[in-house]
Amino acid sequence: MAHSEKSTVTRTVAKEAPGSKTAGTGRRAAGRKAARATTPEERHGLIAEAAYLIAEQRGFQGEAALDDWLQAEAEIDMRLFGSP
């Protein structure tokens, strides 16, 4: 007879300190806070890495470096700053 086990996954959520500026604002505020903490140099590095991965996925074929960069820039900015 087969024996199956159920596993329970719990999620821990950090609590905001009472009176903090981001208390009760959820993920959106955390995303904006992260965006302000990112320097232009860090953003550039993130874009460069993402562009490389995009080029790698397409096998580095063709002359699409600018397209790869622009796609990566849009993806990173969306992650850092939210909706365009």
Steps between C-alpha positions, in 0.01 A plus 500: 500500500636844405557752773472867421603787718380854482746773572397836623686808390476806717595849401658747737408861448708777650300735718543874467579699808204704622518850363741411220448682172438180302273328751191371326611595150595149391731392219467817298682711757773238532552510122528877499739491794721251315496722190629799697775287651629393156783714369534577128807275492307210656211551255746500208653175626159336534409606147832375360455161666140468380599601144772234501252235612253605229776474235606164641143368472492583130843344447685830445377493139463814292557865574236549768712647779301824511170310505633276779607806700167678457304189598722451805468867594120478487498181710735640766317833521170315539651296783653804670236765443179308430264592219639730228 
